[in-house]
PDB file of C-alpha atoms in Angstrom:
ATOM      1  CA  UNK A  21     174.811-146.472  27.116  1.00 97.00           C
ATOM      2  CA  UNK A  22     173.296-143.747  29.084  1.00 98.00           C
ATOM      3  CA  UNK A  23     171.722-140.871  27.588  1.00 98.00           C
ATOM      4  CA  UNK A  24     171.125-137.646  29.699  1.00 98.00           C
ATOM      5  CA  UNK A  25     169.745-134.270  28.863  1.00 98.00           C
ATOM      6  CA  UNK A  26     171.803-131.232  30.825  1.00 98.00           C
ATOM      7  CA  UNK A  27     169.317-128.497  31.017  1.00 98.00           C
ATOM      8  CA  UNK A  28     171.609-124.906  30.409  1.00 97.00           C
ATOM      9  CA  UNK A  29     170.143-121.427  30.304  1.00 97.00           C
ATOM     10  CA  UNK A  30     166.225-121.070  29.701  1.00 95.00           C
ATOM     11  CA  UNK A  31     165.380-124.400  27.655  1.00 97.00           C
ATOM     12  CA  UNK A  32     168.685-125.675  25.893  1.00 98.00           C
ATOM     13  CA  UNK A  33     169.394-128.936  26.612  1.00 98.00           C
ATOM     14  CA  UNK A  34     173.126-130.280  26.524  1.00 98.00           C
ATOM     15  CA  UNK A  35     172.635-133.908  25.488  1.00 98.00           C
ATOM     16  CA  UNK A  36     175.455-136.242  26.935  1.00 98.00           C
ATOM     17  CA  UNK A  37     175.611-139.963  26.219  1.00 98.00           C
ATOM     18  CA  UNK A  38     178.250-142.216  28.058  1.00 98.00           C
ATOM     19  CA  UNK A  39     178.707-145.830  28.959  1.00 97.00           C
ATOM     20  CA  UNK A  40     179.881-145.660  32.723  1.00 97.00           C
ATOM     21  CA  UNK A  41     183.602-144.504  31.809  1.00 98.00           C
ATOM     22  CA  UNK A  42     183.662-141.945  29.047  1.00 98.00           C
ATOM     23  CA  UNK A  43     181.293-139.629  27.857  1.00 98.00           C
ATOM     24  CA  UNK A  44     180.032-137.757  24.424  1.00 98.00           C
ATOM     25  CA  UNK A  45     178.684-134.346  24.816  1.00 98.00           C
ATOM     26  CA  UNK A  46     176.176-132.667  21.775  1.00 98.00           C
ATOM     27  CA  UNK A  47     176.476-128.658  21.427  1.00 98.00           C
ATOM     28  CA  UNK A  48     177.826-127.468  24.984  1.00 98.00           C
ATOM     29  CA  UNK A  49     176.587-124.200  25.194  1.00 98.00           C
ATOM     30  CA  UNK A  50     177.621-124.045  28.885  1.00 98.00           C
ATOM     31  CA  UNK A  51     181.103-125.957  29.834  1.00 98.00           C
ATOM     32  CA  UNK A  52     180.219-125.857  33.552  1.00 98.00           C
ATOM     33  CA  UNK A  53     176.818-127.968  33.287  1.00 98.00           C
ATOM     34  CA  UNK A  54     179.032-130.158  31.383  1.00 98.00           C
ATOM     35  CA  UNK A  55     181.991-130.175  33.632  1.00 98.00           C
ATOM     36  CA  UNK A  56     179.503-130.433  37.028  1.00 98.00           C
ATOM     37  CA  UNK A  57     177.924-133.387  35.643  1.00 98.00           C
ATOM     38  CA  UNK A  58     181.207-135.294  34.166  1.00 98.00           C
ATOM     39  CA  UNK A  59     182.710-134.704  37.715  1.00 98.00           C
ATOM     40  CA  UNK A  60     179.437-135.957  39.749  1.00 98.00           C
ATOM     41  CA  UNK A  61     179.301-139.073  37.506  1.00 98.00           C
ATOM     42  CA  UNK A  62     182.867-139.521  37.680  1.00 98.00           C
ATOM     43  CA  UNK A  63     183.603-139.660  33.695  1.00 98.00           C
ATOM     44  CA  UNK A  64     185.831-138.236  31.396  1.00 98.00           C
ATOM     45  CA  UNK A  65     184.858-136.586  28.677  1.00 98.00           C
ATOM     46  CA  UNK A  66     186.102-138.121  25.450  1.00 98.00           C
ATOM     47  CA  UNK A  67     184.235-136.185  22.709  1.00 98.00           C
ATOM     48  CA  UNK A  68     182.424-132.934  22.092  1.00 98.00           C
ATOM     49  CA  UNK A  69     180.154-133.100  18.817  1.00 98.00           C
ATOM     50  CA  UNK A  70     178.406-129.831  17.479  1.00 98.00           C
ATOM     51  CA  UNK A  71     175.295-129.166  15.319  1.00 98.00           C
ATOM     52  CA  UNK A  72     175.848-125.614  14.137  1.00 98.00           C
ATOM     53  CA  UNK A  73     177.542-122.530  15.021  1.00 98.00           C
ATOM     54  CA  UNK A  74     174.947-120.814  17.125  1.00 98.00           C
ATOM     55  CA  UNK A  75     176.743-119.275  20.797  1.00 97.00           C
ATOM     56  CA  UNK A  76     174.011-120.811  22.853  1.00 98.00           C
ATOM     57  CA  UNK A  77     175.087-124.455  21.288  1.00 98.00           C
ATOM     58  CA  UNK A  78     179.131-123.429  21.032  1.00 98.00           C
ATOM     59  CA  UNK A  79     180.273-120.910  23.637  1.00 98.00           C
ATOM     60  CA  UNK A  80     181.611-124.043  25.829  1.00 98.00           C
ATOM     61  CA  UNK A  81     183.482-125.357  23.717  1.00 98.00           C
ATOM     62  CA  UNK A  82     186.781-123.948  23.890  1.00 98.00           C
ATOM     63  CA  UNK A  83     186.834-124.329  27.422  1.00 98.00           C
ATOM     64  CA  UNK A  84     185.607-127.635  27.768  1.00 98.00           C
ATOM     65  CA  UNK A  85     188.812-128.479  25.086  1.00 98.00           C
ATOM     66  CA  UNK A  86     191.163-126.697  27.146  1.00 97.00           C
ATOM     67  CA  UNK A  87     189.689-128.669  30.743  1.00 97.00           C
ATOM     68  CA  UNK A  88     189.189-131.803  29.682  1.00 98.00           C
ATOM     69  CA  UNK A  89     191.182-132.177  26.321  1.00 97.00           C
ATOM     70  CA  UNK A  90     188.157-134.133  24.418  1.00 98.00           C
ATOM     71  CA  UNK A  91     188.487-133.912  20.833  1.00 98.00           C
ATOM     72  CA  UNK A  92     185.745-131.412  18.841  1.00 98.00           C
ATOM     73  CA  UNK A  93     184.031-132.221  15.317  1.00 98.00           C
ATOM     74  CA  UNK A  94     181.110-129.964  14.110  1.00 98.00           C
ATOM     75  CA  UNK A  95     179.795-128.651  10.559  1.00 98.00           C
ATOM     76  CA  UNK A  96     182.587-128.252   7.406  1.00 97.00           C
ATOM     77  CA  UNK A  97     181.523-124.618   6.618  1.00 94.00           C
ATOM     78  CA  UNK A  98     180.194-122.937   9.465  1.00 96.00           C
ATOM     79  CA  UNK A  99     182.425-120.471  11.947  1.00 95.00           C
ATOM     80  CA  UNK A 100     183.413-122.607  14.933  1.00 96.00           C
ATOM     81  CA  UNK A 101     186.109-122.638  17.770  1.00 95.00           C
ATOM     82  CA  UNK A 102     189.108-123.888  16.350  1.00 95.00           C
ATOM     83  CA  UNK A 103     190.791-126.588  16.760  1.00 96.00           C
ATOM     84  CA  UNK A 104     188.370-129.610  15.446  1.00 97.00           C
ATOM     85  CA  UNK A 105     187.436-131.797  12.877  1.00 98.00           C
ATOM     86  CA  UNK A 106     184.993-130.511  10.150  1.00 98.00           C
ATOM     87  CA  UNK A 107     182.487-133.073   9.353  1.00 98.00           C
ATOM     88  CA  UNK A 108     180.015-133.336   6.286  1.00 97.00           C
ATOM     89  CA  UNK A 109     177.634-135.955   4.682  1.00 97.00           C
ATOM     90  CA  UNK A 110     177.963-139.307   5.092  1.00 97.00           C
ATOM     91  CA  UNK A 111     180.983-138.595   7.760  1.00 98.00           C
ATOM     92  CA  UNK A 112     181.730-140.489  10.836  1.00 98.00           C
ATOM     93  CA  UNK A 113     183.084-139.976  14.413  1.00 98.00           C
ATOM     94  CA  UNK A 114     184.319-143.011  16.171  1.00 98.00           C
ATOM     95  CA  UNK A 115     183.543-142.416  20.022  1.00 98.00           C
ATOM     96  CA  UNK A 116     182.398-144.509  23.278  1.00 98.00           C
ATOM     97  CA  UNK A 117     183.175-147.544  20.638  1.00 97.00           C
ATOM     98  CA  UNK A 118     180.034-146.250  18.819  1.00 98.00           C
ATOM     99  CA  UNK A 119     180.200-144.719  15.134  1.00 98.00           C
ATOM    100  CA  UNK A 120     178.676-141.419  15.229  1.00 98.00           C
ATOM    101  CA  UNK A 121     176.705-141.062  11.114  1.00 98.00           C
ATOM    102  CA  UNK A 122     176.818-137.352   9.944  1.00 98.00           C
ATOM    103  CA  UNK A 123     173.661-136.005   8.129  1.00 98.00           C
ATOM    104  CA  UNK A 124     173.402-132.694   6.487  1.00 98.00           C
ATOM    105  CA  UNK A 125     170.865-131.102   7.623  1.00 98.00           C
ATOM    106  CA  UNK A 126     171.234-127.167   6.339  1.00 98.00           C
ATOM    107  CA  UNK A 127     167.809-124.805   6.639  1.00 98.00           C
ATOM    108  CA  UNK A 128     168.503-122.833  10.517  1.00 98.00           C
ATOM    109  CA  UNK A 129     171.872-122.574   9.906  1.00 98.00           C
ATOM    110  CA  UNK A 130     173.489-122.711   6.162  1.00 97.00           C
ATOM    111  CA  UNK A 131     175.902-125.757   7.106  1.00 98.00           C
ATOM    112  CA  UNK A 132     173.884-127.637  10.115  1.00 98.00           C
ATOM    113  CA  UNK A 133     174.671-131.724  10.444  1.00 98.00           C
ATOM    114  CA  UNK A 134     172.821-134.220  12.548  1.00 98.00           C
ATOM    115  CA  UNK A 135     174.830-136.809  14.531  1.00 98.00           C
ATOM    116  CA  UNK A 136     172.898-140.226  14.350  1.00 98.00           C
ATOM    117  CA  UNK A 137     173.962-142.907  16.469  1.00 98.00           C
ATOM    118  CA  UNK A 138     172.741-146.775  17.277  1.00 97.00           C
ATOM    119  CA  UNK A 139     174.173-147.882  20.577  1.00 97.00           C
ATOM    120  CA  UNK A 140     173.825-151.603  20.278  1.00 95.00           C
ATOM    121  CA  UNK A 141     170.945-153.432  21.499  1.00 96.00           C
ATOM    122  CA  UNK A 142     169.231-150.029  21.978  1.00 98.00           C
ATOM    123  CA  UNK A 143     167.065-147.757  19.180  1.00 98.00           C
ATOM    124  CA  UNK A 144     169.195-145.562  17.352  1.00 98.00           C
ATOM    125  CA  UNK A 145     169.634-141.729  18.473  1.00 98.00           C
ATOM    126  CA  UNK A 146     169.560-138.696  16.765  1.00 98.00           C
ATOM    127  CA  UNK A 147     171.162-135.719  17.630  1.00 98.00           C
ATOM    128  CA  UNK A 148     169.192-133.190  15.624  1.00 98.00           C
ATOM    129  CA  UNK A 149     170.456-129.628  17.252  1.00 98.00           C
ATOM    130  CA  UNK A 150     167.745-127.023  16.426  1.00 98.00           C
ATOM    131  CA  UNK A 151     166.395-128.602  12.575  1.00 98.00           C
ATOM    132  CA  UNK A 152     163.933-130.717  14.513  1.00 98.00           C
ATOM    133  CA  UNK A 153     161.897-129.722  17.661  1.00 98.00           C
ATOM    134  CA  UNK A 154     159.004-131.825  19.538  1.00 98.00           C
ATOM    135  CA  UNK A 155     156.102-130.635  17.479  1.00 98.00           C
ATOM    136  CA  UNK A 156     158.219-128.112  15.295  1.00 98.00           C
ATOM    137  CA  UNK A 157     161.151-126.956  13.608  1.00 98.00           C
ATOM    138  CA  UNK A 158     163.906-124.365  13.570  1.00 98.00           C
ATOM    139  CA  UNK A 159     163.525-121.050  12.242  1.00 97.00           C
ATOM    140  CA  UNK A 160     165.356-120.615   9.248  1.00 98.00           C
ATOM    141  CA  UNK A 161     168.071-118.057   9.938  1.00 97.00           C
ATOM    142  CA  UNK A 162     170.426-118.693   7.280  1.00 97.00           C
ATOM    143  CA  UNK A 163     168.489-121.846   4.964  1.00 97.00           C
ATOM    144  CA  UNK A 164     165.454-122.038   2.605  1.00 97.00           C
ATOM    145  CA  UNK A 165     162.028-123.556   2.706  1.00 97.00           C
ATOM    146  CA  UNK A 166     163.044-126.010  -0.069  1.00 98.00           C
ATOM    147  CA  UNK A 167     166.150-127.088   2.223  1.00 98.00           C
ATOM    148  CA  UNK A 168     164.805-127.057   5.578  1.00 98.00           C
ATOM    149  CA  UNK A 169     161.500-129.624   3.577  1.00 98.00           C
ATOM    150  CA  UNK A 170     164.318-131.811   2.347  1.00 98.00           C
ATOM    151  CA  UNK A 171     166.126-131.830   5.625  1.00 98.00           C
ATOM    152  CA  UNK A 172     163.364-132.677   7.853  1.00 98.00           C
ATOM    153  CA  UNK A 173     162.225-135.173   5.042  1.00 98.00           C
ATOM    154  CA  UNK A 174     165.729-137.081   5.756  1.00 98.00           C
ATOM    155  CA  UNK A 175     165.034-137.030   9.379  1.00 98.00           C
ATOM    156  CA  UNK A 176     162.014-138.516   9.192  1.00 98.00           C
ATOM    157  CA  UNK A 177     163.052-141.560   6.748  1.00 98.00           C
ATOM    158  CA  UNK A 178     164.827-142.605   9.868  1.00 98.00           C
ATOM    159  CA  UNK A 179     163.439-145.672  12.367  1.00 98.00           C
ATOM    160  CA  UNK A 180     160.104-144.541  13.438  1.00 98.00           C
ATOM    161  CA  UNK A 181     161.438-145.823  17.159  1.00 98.00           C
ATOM    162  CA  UNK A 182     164.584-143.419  16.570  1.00 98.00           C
ATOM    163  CA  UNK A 183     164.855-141.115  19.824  1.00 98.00           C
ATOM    164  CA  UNK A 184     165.294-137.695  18.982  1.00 98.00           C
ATOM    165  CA  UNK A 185     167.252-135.205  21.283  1.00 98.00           C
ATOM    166  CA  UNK A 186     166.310-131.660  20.241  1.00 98.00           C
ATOM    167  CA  UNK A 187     168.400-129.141  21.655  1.00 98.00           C
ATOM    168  CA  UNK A 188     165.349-126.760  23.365  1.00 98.00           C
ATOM    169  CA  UNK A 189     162.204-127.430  25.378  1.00 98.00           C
ATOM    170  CA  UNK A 190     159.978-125.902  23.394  1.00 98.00           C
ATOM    171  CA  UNK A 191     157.166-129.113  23.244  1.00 98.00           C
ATOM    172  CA  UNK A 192     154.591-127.245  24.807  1.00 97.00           C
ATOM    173  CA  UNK A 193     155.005-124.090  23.309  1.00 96.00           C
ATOM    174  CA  UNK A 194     154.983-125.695  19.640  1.00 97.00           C
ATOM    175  CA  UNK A 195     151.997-127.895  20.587  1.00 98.00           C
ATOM    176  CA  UNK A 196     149.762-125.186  20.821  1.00 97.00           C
ATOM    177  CA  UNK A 197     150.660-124.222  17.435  1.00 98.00           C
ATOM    178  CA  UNK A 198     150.526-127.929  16.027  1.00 98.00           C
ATOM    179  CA  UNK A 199     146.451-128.172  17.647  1.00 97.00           C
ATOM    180  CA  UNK A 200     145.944-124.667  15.623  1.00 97.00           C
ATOM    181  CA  UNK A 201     146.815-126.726  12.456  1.00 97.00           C
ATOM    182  CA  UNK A 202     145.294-129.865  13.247  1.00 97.00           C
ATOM    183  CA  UNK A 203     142.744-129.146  15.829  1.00 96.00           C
ATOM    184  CA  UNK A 204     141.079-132.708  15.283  1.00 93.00           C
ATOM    185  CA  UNK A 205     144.444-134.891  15.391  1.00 97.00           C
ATOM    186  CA  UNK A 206     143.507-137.028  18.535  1.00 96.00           C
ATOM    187  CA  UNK A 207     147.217-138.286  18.474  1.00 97.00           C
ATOM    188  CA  UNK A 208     148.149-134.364  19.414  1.00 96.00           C
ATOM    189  CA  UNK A 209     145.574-134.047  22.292  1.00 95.00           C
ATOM    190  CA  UNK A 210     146.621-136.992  23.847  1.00 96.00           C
ATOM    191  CA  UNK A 211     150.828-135.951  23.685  1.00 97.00           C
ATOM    192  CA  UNK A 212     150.068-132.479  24.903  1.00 96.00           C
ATOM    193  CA  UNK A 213     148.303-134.214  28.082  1.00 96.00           C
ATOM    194  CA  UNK A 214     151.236-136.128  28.461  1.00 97.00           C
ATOM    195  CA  UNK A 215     153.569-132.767  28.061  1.00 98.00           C
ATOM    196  CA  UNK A 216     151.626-130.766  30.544  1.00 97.00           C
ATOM    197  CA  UNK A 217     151.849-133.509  32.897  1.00 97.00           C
ATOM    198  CA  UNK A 218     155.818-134.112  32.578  1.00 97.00           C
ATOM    199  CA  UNK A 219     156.715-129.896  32.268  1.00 97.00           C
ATOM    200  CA  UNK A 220     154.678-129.680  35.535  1.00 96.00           C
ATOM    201  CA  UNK A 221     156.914-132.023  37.460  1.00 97.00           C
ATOM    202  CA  UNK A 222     159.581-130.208  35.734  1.00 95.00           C
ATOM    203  CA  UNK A 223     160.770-132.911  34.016  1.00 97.00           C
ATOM    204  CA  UNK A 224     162.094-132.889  30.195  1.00 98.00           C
ATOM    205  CA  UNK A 225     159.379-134.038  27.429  1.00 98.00           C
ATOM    206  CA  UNK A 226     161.875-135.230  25.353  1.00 98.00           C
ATOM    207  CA  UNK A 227     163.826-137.323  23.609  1.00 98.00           C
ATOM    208  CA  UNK A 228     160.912-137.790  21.239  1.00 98.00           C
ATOM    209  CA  UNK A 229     160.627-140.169  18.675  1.00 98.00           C
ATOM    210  CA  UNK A 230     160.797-140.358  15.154  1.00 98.00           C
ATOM    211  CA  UNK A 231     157.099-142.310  15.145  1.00 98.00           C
ATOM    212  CA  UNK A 232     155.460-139.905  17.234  1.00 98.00           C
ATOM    213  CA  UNK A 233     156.819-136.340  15.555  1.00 98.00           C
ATOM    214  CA  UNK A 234     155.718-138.302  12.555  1.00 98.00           C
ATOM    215  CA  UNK A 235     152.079-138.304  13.925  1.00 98.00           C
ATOM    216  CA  UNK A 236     152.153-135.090  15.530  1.00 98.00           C
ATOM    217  CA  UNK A 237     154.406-132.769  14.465  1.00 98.00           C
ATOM    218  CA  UNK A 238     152.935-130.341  11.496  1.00 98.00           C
ATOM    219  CA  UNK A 239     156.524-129.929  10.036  1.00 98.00           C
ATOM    220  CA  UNK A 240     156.402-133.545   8.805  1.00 98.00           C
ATOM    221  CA  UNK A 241     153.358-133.492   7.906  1.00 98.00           C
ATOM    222  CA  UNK A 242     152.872-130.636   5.165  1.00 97.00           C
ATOM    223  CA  UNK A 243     151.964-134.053   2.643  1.00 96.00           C
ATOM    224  CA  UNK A 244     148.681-134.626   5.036  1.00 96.00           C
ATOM    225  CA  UNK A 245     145.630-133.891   2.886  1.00 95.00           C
ATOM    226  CA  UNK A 246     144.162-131.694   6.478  1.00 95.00           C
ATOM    227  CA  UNK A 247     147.067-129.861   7.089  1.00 96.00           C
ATOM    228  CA  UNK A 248     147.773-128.793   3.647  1.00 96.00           C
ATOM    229  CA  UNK A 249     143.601-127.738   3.575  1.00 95.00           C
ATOM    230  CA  UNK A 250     144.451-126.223   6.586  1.00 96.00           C
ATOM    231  CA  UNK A 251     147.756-124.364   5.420  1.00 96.00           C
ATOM    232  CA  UNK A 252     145.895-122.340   2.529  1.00 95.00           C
ATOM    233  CA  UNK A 253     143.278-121.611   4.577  1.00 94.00           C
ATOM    234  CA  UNK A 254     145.847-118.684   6.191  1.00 91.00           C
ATOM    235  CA  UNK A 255     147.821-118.791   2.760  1.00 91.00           C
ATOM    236  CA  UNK A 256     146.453-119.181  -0.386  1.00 88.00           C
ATOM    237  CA  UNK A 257     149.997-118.569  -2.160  1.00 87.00           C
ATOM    238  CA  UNK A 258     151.134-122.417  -0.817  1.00 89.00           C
ATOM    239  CA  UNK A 259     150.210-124.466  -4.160  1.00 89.00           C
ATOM    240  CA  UNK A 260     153.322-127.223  -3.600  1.00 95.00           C
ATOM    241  CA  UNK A 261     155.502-128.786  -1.499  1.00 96.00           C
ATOM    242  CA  UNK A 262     158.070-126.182  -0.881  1.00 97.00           C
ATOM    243  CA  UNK A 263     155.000-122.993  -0.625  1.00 96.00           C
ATOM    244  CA  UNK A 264     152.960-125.163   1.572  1.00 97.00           C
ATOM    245  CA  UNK A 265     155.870-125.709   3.972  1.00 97.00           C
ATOM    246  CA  UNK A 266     157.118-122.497   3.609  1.00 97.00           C
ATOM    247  CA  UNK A 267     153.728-120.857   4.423  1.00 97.00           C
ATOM    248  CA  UNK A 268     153.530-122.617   7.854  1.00 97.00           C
ATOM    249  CA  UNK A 269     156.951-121.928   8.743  1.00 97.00           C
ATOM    250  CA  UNK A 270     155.808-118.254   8.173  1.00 96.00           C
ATOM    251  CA  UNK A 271     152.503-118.746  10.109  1.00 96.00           C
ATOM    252  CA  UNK A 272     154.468-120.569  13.021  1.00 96.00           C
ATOM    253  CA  UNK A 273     156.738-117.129  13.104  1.00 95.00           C
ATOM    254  CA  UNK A 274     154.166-115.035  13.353  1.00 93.00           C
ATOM    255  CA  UNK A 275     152.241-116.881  15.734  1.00 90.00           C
TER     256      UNK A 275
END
């Protein structure tokens, strides 16, 4: 299995995954990236899986459908383009020969699902939309602090070695927020060397890994004794799990 990110407007990424014959696609914003790429790789487009209901992540979709007639499955209670199958915890979508695991994953958007994936012989995959970013999170548009802790918290139960496909480029940008939280994490210093080296070649810093956001990322790390310290420095109301986390989401939005 190949897995390719299809870079569409400023920083999305379209994430396609295919074996040679048939490809997946993961929240086409933009049906001609998709379309240019199935056509210079010579595939056909079996399936078109979708996070949340977001246009920049949905506004292919229809026409991709209509081109290509790949079937659609996204979230059970958000708006999307109809026809598809609605999808919710603990769901599957059988594609590529793979089984696709859906993970509820609510806090940017109210009804948001993760796609997880293990081709075989090869670490699993996570399709994480915009609930999990290199170095950060999504903003919570529609969710809580309480559900976007518990759906992160989920995410990061997975393999450490799990690759994780976040639908933006916005590593670099969220590192310099992580190193404001954890100045002294040498784990962060040396990743943001190896970001600024990859963005200028202009080539993508991710898919990430479970291990590493794990060890860098502040988002998962709202438990860590220094980042907590570091938390009610800026916010003395964050006295638990769901205020601490809250309370850098808030900083990281006003940052």
């Amino acid at each position: 299995m190949k897995l390719i990110p299809l870079p569409a407007f400023n920083d999305n990424y379209i994430w396609m995954l295919h074996d040679g014959h048939a490809a997946v696609v993961v929240d086409p914003g933009d049906a001609e990236v998709v379309l240019d790429a199935l056509q210079q790789l010579e595939l056909k487009l079996q399936a078109i899986l979708v996070t949340h209901h977001h246009g920049d992540h949905t506004a292919g979709v229809s026409a991709l459908r209509e081109s290509t007639g790949a079937a659609v499955f996204g979230p059970k209670i958000e708006r999307m383009p109809e026809p598809l199958t609605r999808l919710g915890d603990g769901d599957h979508v059988e594609a590529l020969g793979l089984s696709f695991s859906v993970l509820e994953v609510p806090g940017h958007t109210a009804g948001h699902i993760a796609f997880v994936v293990q081709p075989a012989g090869q670490d699993t995959i996570l399709f994480c939309g915009d609930t999990l970013f290199s170095a950060g999170c999504g903003r919570l548009f529609e969710g809580t602090a309480a559900q976007m802790l518990h759906s992160l918290s989920r995410l990061a139960a997975l393999p450490e070695s799990t690759r994780v496909c976040c639908a933006h480029e916005y590593t670099a940008s969220g590192l310099v927020f992580a190193r404001m939280v954890e100045p002294d994490n040498p784990a962060l210093l040396a990743y943001q060397d190896q970001v600024t080296q990859l963005r200028a070649q202009q080539l993508p810093t991710l898919p990430s890994s479970i291990g590493l956001e794990k060890a860098i990322n502040p988002f998962l790390r709202t438990h860590i004794d220094a980042v907590i310290t570091r938390i009610r420095q800026m916010d003395n109301s964050a006295r638990d799990p769901v205020s601490t986390f809250a309370a850098l989401r808030t900083w990281k939005n006003q940052f």
